[in-house]
Coordinates of N, CA, C and O in Angstrom, one line a residue:
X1077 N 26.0 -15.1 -16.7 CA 25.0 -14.8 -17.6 C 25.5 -14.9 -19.0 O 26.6 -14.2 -19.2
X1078 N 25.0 -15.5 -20.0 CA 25.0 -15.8 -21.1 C 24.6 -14.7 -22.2 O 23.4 -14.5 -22.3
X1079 N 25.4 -14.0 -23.0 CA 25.2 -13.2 -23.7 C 24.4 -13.7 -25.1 O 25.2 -14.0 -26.0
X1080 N 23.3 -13.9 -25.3 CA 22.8 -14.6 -26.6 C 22.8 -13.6 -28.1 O 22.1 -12.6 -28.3
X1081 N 23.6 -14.0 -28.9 CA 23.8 -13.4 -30.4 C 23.2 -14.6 -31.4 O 23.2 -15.9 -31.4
X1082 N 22.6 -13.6 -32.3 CA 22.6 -15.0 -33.5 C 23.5 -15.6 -34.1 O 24.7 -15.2 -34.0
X1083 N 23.3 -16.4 -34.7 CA 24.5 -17.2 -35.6 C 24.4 -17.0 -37.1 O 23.5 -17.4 -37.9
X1084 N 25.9 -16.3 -37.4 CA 25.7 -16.3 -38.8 C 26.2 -17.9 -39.0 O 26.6 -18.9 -38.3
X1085 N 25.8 -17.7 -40.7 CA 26.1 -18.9 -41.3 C 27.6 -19.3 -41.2 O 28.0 -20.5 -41.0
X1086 N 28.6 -18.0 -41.4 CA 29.3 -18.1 -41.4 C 30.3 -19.3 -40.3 O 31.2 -20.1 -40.5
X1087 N 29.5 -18.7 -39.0 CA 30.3 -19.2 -38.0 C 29.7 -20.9 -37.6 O 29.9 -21.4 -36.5
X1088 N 29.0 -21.4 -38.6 CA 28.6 -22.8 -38.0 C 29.7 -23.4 -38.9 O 30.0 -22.9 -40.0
X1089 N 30.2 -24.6 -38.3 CA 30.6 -25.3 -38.7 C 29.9 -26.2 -40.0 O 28.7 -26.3 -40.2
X1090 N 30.8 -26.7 -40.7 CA 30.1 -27.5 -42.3 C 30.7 -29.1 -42.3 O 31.7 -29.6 -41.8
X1091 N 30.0 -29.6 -42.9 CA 30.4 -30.8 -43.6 C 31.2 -30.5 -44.8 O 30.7 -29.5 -45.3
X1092 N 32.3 -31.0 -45.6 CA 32.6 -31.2 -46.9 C 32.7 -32.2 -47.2 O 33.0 -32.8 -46.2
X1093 N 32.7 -33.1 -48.4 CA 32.9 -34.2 -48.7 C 34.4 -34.1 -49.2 O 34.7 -33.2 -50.0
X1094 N 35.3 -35.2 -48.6 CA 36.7 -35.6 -48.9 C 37.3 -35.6 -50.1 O 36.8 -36.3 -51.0
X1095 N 38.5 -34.9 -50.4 CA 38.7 -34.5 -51.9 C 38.8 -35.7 -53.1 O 38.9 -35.4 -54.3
X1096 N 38.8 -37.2 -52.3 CA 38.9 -38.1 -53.1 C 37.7 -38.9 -53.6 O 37.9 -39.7 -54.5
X1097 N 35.8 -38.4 -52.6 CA 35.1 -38.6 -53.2 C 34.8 -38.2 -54.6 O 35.2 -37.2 -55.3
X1098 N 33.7 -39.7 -54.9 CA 33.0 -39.4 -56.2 C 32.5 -38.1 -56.9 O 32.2 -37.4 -55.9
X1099 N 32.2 -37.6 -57.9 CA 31.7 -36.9 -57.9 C 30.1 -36.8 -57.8 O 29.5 -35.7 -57.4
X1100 N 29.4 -38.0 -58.1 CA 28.1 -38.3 -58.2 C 28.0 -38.4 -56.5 O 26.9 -38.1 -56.1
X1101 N 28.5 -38.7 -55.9 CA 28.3 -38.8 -54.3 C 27.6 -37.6 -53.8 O 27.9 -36.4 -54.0
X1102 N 26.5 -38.2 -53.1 CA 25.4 -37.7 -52.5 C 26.1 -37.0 -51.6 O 26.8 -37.7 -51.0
X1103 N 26.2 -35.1 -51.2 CA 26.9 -35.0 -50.1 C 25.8 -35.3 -48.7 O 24.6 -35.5 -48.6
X1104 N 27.0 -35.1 -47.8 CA 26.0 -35.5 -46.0 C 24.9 -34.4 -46.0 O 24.7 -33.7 -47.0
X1105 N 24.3 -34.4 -44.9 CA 23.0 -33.0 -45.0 C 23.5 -32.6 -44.1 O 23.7 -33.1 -43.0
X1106 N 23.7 -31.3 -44.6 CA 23.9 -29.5 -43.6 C 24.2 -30.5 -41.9 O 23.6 -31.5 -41.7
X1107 N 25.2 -29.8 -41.0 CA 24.7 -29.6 -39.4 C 23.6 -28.6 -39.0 O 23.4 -27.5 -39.5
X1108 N 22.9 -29.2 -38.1 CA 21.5 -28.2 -37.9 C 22.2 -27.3 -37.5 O 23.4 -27.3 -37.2
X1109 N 21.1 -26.0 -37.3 CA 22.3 -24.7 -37.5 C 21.4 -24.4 -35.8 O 20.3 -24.9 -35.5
X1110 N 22.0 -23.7 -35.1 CA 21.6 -23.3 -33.8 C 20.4 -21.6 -33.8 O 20.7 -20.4 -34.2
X1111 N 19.5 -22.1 -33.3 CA 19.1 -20.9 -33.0 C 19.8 -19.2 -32.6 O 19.6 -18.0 -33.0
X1112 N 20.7 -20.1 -31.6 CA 21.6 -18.3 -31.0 C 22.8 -18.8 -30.7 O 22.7 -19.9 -30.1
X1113 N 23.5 -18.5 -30.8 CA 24.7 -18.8 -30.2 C 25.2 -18.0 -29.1 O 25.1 -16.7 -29.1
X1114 N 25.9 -18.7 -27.9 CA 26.4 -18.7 -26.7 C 27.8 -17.7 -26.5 O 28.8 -18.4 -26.7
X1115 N 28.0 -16.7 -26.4 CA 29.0 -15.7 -26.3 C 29.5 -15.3 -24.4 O 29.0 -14.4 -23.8
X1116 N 30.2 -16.1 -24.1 CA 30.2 -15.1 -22.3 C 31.2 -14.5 -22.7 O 32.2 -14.8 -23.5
X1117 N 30.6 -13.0 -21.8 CA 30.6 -11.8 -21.4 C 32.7 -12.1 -21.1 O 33.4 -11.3 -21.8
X1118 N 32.9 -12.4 -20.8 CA 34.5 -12.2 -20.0 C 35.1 -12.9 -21.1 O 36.3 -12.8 -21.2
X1119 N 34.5 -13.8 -22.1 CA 35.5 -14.3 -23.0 C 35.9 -16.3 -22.8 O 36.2 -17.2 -23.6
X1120 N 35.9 -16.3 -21.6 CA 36.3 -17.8 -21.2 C 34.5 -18.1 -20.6 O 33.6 -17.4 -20.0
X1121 N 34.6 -19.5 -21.3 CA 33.4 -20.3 -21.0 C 33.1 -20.9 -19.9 O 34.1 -21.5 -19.5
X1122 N 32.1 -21.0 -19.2 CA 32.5 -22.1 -17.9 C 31.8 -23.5 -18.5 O 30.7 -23.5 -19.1
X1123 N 32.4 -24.4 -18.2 CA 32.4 -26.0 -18.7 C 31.0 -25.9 -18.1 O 30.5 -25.4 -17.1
X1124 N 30.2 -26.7 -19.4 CA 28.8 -27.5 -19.5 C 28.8 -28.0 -17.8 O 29.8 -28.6 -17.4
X1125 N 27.7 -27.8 -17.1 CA 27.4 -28.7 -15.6 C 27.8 -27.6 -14.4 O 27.4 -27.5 -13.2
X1126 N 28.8 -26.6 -15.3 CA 29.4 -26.3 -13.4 C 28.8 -24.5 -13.5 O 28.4 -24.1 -14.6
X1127 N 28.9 -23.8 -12.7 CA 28.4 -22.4 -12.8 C 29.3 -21.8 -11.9 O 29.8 -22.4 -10.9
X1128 N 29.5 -20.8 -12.3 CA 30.5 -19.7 -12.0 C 30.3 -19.2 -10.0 O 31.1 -18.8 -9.3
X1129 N 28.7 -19.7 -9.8 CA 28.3 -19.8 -8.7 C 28.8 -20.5 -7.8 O 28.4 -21.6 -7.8
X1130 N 30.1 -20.3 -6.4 CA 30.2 -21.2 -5.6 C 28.8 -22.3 -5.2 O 28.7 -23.5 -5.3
X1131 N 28.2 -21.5 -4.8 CA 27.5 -22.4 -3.7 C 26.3 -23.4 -4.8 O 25.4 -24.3 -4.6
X1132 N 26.7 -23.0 -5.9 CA 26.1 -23.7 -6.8 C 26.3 -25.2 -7.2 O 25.4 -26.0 -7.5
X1133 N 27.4 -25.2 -7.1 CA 28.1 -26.4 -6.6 C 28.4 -27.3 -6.2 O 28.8 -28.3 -6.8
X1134 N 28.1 -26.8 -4.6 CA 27.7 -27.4 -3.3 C 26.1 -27.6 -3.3 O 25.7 -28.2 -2.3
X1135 N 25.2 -27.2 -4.0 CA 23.8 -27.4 -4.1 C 24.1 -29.0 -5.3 O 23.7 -30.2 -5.0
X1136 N 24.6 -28.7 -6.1 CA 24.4 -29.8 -7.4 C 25.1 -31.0 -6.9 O 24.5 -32.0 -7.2
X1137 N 26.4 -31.1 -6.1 CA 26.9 -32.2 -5.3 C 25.6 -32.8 -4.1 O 25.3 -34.0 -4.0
X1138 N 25.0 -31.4 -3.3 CA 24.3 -32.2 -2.6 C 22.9 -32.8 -3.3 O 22.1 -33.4 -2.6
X1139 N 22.7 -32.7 -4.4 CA 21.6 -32.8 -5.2 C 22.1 -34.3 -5.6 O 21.3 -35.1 -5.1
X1140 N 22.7 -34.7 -6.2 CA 23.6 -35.9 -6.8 C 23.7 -36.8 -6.1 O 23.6 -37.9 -6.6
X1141 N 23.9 -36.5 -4.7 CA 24.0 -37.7 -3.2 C 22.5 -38.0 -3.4 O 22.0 -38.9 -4.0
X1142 N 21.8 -36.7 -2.6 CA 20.2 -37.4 -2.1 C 19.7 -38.1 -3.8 O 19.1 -39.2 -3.8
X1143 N 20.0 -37.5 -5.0 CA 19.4 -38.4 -5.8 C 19.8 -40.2 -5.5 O 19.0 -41.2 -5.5
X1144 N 21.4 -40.0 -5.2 CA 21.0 -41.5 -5.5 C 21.2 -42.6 -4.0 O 21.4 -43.8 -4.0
X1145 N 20.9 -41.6 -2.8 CA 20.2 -42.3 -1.6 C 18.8 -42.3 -1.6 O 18.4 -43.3 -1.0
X1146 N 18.0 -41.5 -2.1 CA 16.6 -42.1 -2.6 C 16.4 -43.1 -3.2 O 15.9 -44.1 -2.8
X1147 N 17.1 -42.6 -4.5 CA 17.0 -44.1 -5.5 C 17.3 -45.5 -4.8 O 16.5 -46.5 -4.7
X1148 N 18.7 -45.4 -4.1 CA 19.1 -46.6 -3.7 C 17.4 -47.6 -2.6 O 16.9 -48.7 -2.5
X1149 N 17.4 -46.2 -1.8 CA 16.3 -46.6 -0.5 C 15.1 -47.1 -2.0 O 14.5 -48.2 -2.0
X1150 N 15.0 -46.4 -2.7 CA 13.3 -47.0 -3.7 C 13.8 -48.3 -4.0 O 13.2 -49.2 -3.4
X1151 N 14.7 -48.5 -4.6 CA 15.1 -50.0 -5.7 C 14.5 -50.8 -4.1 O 13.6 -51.6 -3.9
X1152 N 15.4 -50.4 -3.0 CA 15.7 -51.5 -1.8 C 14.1 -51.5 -1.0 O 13.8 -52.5 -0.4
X1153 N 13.1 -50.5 -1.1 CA 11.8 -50.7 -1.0 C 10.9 -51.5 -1.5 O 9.8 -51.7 -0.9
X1154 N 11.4 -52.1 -2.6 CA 10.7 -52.7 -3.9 C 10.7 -54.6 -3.2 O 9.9 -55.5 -3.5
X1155 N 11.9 -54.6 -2.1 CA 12.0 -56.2 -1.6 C 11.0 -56.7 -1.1 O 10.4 -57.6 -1.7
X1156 N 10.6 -56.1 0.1 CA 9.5 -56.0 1.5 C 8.3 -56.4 0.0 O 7.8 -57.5 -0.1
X1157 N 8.1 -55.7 -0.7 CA 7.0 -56.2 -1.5 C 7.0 -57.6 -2.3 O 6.0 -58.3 -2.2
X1158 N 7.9 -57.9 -2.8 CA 8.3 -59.3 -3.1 C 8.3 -60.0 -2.6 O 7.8 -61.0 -3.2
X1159 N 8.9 -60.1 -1.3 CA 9.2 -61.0 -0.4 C 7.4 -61.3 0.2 O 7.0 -62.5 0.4
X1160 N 6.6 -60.3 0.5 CA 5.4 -60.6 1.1 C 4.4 -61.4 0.1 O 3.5 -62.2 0.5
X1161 N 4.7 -61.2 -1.6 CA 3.8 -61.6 -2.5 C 4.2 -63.1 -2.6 O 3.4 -63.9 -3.1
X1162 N 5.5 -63.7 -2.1 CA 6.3 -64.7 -2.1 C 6.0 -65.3 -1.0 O 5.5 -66.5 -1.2
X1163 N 6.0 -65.1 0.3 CA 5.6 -65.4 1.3 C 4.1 -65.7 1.5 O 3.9 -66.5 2.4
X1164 N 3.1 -65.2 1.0 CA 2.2 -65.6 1.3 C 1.2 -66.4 0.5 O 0.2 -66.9 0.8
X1165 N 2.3 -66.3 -1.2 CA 1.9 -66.9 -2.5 C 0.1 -66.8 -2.8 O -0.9 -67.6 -2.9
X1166 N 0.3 -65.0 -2.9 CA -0.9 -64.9 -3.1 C -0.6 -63.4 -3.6 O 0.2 -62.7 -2.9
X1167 N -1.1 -63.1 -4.6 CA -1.0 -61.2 -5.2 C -2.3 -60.8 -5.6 O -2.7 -60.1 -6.5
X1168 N -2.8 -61.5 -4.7 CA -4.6 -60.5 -5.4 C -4.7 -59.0 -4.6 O -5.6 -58.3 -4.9
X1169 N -3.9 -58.5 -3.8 CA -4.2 -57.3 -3.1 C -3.5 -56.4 -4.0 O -3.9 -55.2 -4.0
X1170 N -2.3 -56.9 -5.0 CA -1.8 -56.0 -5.6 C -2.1 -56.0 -7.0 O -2.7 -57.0 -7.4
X1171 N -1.8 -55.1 -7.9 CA -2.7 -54.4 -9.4 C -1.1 -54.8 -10.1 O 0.0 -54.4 -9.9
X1172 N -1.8 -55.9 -10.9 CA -0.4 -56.4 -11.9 C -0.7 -54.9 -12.9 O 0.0 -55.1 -13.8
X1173 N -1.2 -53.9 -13.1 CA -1.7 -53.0 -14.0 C -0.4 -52.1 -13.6 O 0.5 -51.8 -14.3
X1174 N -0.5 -51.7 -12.1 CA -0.1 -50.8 -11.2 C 1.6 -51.0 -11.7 O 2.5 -50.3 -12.1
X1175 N 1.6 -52.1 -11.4 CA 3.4 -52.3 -11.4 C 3.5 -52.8 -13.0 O 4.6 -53.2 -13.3
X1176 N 2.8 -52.9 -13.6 CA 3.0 -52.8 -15.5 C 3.5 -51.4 -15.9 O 4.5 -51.1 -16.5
X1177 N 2.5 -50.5 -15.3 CA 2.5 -49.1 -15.2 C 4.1 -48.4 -14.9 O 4.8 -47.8 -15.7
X1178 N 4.3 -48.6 -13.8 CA 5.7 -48.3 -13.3 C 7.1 -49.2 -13.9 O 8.2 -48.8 -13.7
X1179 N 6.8 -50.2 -14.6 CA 7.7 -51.1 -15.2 C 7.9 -49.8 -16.6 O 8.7 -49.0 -17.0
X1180 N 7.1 -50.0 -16.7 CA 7.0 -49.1 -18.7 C 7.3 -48.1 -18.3 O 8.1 -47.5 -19.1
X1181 N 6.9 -46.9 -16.9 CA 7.6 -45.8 -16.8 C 9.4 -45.6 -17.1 O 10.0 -45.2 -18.0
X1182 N 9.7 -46.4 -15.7 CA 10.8 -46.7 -15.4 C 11.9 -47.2 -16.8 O 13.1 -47.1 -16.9
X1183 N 11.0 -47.9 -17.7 CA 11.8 -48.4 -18.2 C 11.9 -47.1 -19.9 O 12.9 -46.8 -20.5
X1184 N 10.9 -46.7 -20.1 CA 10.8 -45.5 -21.0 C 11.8 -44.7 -20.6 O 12.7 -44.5 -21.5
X1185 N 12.1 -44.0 -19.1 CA 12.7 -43.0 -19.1 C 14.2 -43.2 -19.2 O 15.1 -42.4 -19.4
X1186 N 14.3 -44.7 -19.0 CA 15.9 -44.6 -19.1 C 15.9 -44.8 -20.7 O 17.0 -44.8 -21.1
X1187 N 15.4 -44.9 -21.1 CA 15.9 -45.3 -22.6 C 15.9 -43.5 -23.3 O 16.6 -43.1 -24.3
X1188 N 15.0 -42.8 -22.5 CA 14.6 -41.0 -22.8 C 15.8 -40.6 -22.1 O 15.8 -39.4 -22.4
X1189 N 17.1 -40.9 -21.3 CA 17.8 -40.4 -20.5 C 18.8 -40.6 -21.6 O 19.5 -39.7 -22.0
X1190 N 18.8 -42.4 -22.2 CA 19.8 -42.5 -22.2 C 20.2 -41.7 -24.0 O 21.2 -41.3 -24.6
X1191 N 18.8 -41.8 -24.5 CA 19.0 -41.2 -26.3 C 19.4 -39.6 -25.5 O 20.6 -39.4 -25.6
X1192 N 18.8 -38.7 -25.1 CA 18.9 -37.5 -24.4 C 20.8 -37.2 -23.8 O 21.4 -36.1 -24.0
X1193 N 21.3 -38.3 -23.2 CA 22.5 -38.3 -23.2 C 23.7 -38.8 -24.1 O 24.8 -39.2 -23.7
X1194 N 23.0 -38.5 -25.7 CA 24.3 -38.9 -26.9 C 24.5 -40.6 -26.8 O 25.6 -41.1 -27.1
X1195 N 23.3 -41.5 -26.3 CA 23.4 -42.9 -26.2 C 24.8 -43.2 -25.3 O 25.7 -43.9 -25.7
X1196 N 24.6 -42.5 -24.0 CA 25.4 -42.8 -23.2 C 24.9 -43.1 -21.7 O 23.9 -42.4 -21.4
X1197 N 25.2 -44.0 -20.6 CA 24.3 -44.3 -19.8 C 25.1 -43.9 -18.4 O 26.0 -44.6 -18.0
X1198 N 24.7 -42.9 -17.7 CA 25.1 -42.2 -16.6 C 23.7 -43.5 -15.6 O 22.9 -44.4 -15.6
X1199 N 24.5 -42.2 -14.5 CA 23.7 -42.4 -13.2 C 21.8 -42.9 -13.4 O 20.9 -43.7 -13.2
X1200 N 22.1 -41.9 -13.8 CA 20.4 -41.5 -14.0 C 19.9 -43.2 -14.9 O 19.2 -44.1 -14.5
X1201 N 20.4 -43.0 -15.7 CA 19.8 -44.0 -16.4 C 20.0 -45.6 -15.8 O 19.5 -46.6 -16.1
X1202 N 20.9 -45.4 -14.9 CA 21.3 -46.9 -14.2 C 20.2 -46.9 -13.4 O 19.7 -48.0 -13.3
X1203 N 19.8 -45.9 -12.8 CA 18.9 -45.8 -11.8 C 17.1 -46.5 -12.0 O 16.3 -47.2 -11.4
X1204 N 17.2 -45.5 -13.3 CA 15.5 -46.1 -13.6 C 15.6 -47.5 -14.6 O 14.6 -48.0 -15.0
X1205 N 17.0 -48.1 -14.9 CA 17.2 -49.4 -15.4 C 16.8 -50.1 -14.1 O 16.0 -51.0 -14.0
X1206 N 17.8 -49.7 -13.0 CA 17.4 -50.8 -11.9 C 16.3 -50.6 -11.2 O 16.0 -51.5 -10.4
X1207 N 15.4 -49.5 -11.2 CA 13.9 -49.1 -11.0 C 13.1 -50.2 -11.8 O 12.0 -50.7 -11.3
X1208 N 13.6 -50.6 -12.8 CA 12.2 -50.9 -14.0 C 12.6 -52.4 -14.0 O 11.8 -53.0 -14.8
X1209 N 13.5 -53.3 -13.4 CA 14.1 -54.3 -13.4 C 13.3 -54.9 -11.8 O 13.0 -56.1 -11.6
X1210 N 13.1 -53.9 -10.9 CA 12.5 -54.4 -9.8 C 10.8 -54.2 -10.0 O 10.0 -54.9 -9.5
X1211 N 10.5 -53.0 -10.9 CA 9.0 -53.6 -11.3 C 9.0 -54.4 -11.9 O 8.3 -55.4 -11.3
X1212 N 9.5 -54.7 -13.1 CA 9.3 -56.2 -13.5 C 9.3 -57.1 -13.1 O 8.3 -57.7 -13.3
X1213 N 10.3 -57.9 -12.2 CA 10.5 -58.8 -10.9 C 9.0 -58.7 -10.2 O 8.5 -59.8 -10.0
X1214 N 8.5 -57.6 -9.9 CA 7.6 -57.7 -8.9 C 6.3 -58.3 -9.9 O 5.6 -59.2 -9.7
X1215 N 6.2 -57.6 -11.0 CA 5.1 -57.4 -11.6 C 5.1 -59.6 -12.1 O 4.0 -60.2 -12.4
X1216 N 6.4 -60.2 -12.1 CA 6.3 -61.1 -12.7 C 5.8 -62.2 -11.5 O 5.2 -63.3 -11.5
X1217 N 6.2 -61.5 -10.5 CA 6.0 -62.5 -9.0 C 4.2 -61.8 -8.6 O 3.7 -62.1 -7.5
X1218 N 3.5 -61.3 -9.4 CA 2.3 -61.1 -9.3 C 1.6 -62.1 -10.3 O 0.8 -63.0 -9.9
X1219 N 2.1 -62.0 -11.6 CA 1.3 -62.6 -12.2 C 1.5 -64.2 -11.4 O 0.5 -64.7 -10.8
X1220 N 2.7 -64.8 -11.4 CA 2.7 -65.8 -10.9 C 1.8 -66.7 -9.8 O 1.4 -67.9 -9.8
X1221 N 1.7 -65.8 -9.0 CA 1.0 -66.1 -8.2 C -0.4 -65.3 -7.4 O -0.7 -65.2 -6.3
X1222 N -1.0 -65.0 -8.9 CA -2.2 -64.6 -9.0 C -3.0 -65.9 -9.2 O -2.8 -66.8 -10.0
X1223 N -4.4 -65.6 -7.8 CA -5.4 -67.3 -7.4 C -6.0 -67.4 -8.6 O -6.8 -68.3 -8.9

């Protein structure tokens, strides 16, 4: 448990500008300053992701697998539908709207994952990249061969 204190000014960190800038140089703007700042109770922090909780752990590992055996089983779901819209060269039963829909989801959220993760692209975001790459595919094999 996280002891929450406020933050003096003191303790945030600053910007200065470099002693060999200009004088007329615009300085950087302030670091945003934090609402409360994070103090544990014993003194040592436990690293961002992991909790002091064994079995906590062993929940977030098994959490991490089923996410990306779902994912994998969805992307690999997305075939059977292609292959049928291909095979029978006909997509009027399916809503090019429907998979427009799920394209733009898929493809928002990784772009929301990936700004959310300091413009860095983990799991997650590979995931709804290759989600939004097989709506598209589908959605392009609809229009195509819409009568």
């Amino acid at each position: 448990m996280d002891i929450r204190v406020p933050c003096s000014p003191a303790s945030l960190p600053t910007r200065r500008p470099p002693s060999d800038a200009p004088i007329l140089r615009r300085p950087d703007p302030p670091l945003p300053r934090a609402a409360v700042c994070r103090t544990p109770p014993s003194g040592t922090a436990t690293p961002p992701g992991q909790s002091s909780r064994p079995w906590r752990r062993g929940y977030l590992r098994l959490l991490t697998w089923s996410f990306a055996l779902f994912n994998a089983v969805r992307v690999a779901s997305y075939l059977p539908t292609m292959w049928a819209i291909h095979a029978s060269a006909n997509s009027s039963q399916h809503s090019l709207w429907t998979w427009g829909a799920w394209l733009g989801a898929n493809a928002t959220m990784a772009a929301w994952l990936y700004e959310q993760n300091g413009q860095r692209a983990d799991r997650a975001v590979l995931v709804n990249l290759a989600n939004a790459l097989a709506c598209g595919a589908t959605a392009a094999l609809i229009a195509a061969y819409r009568p």
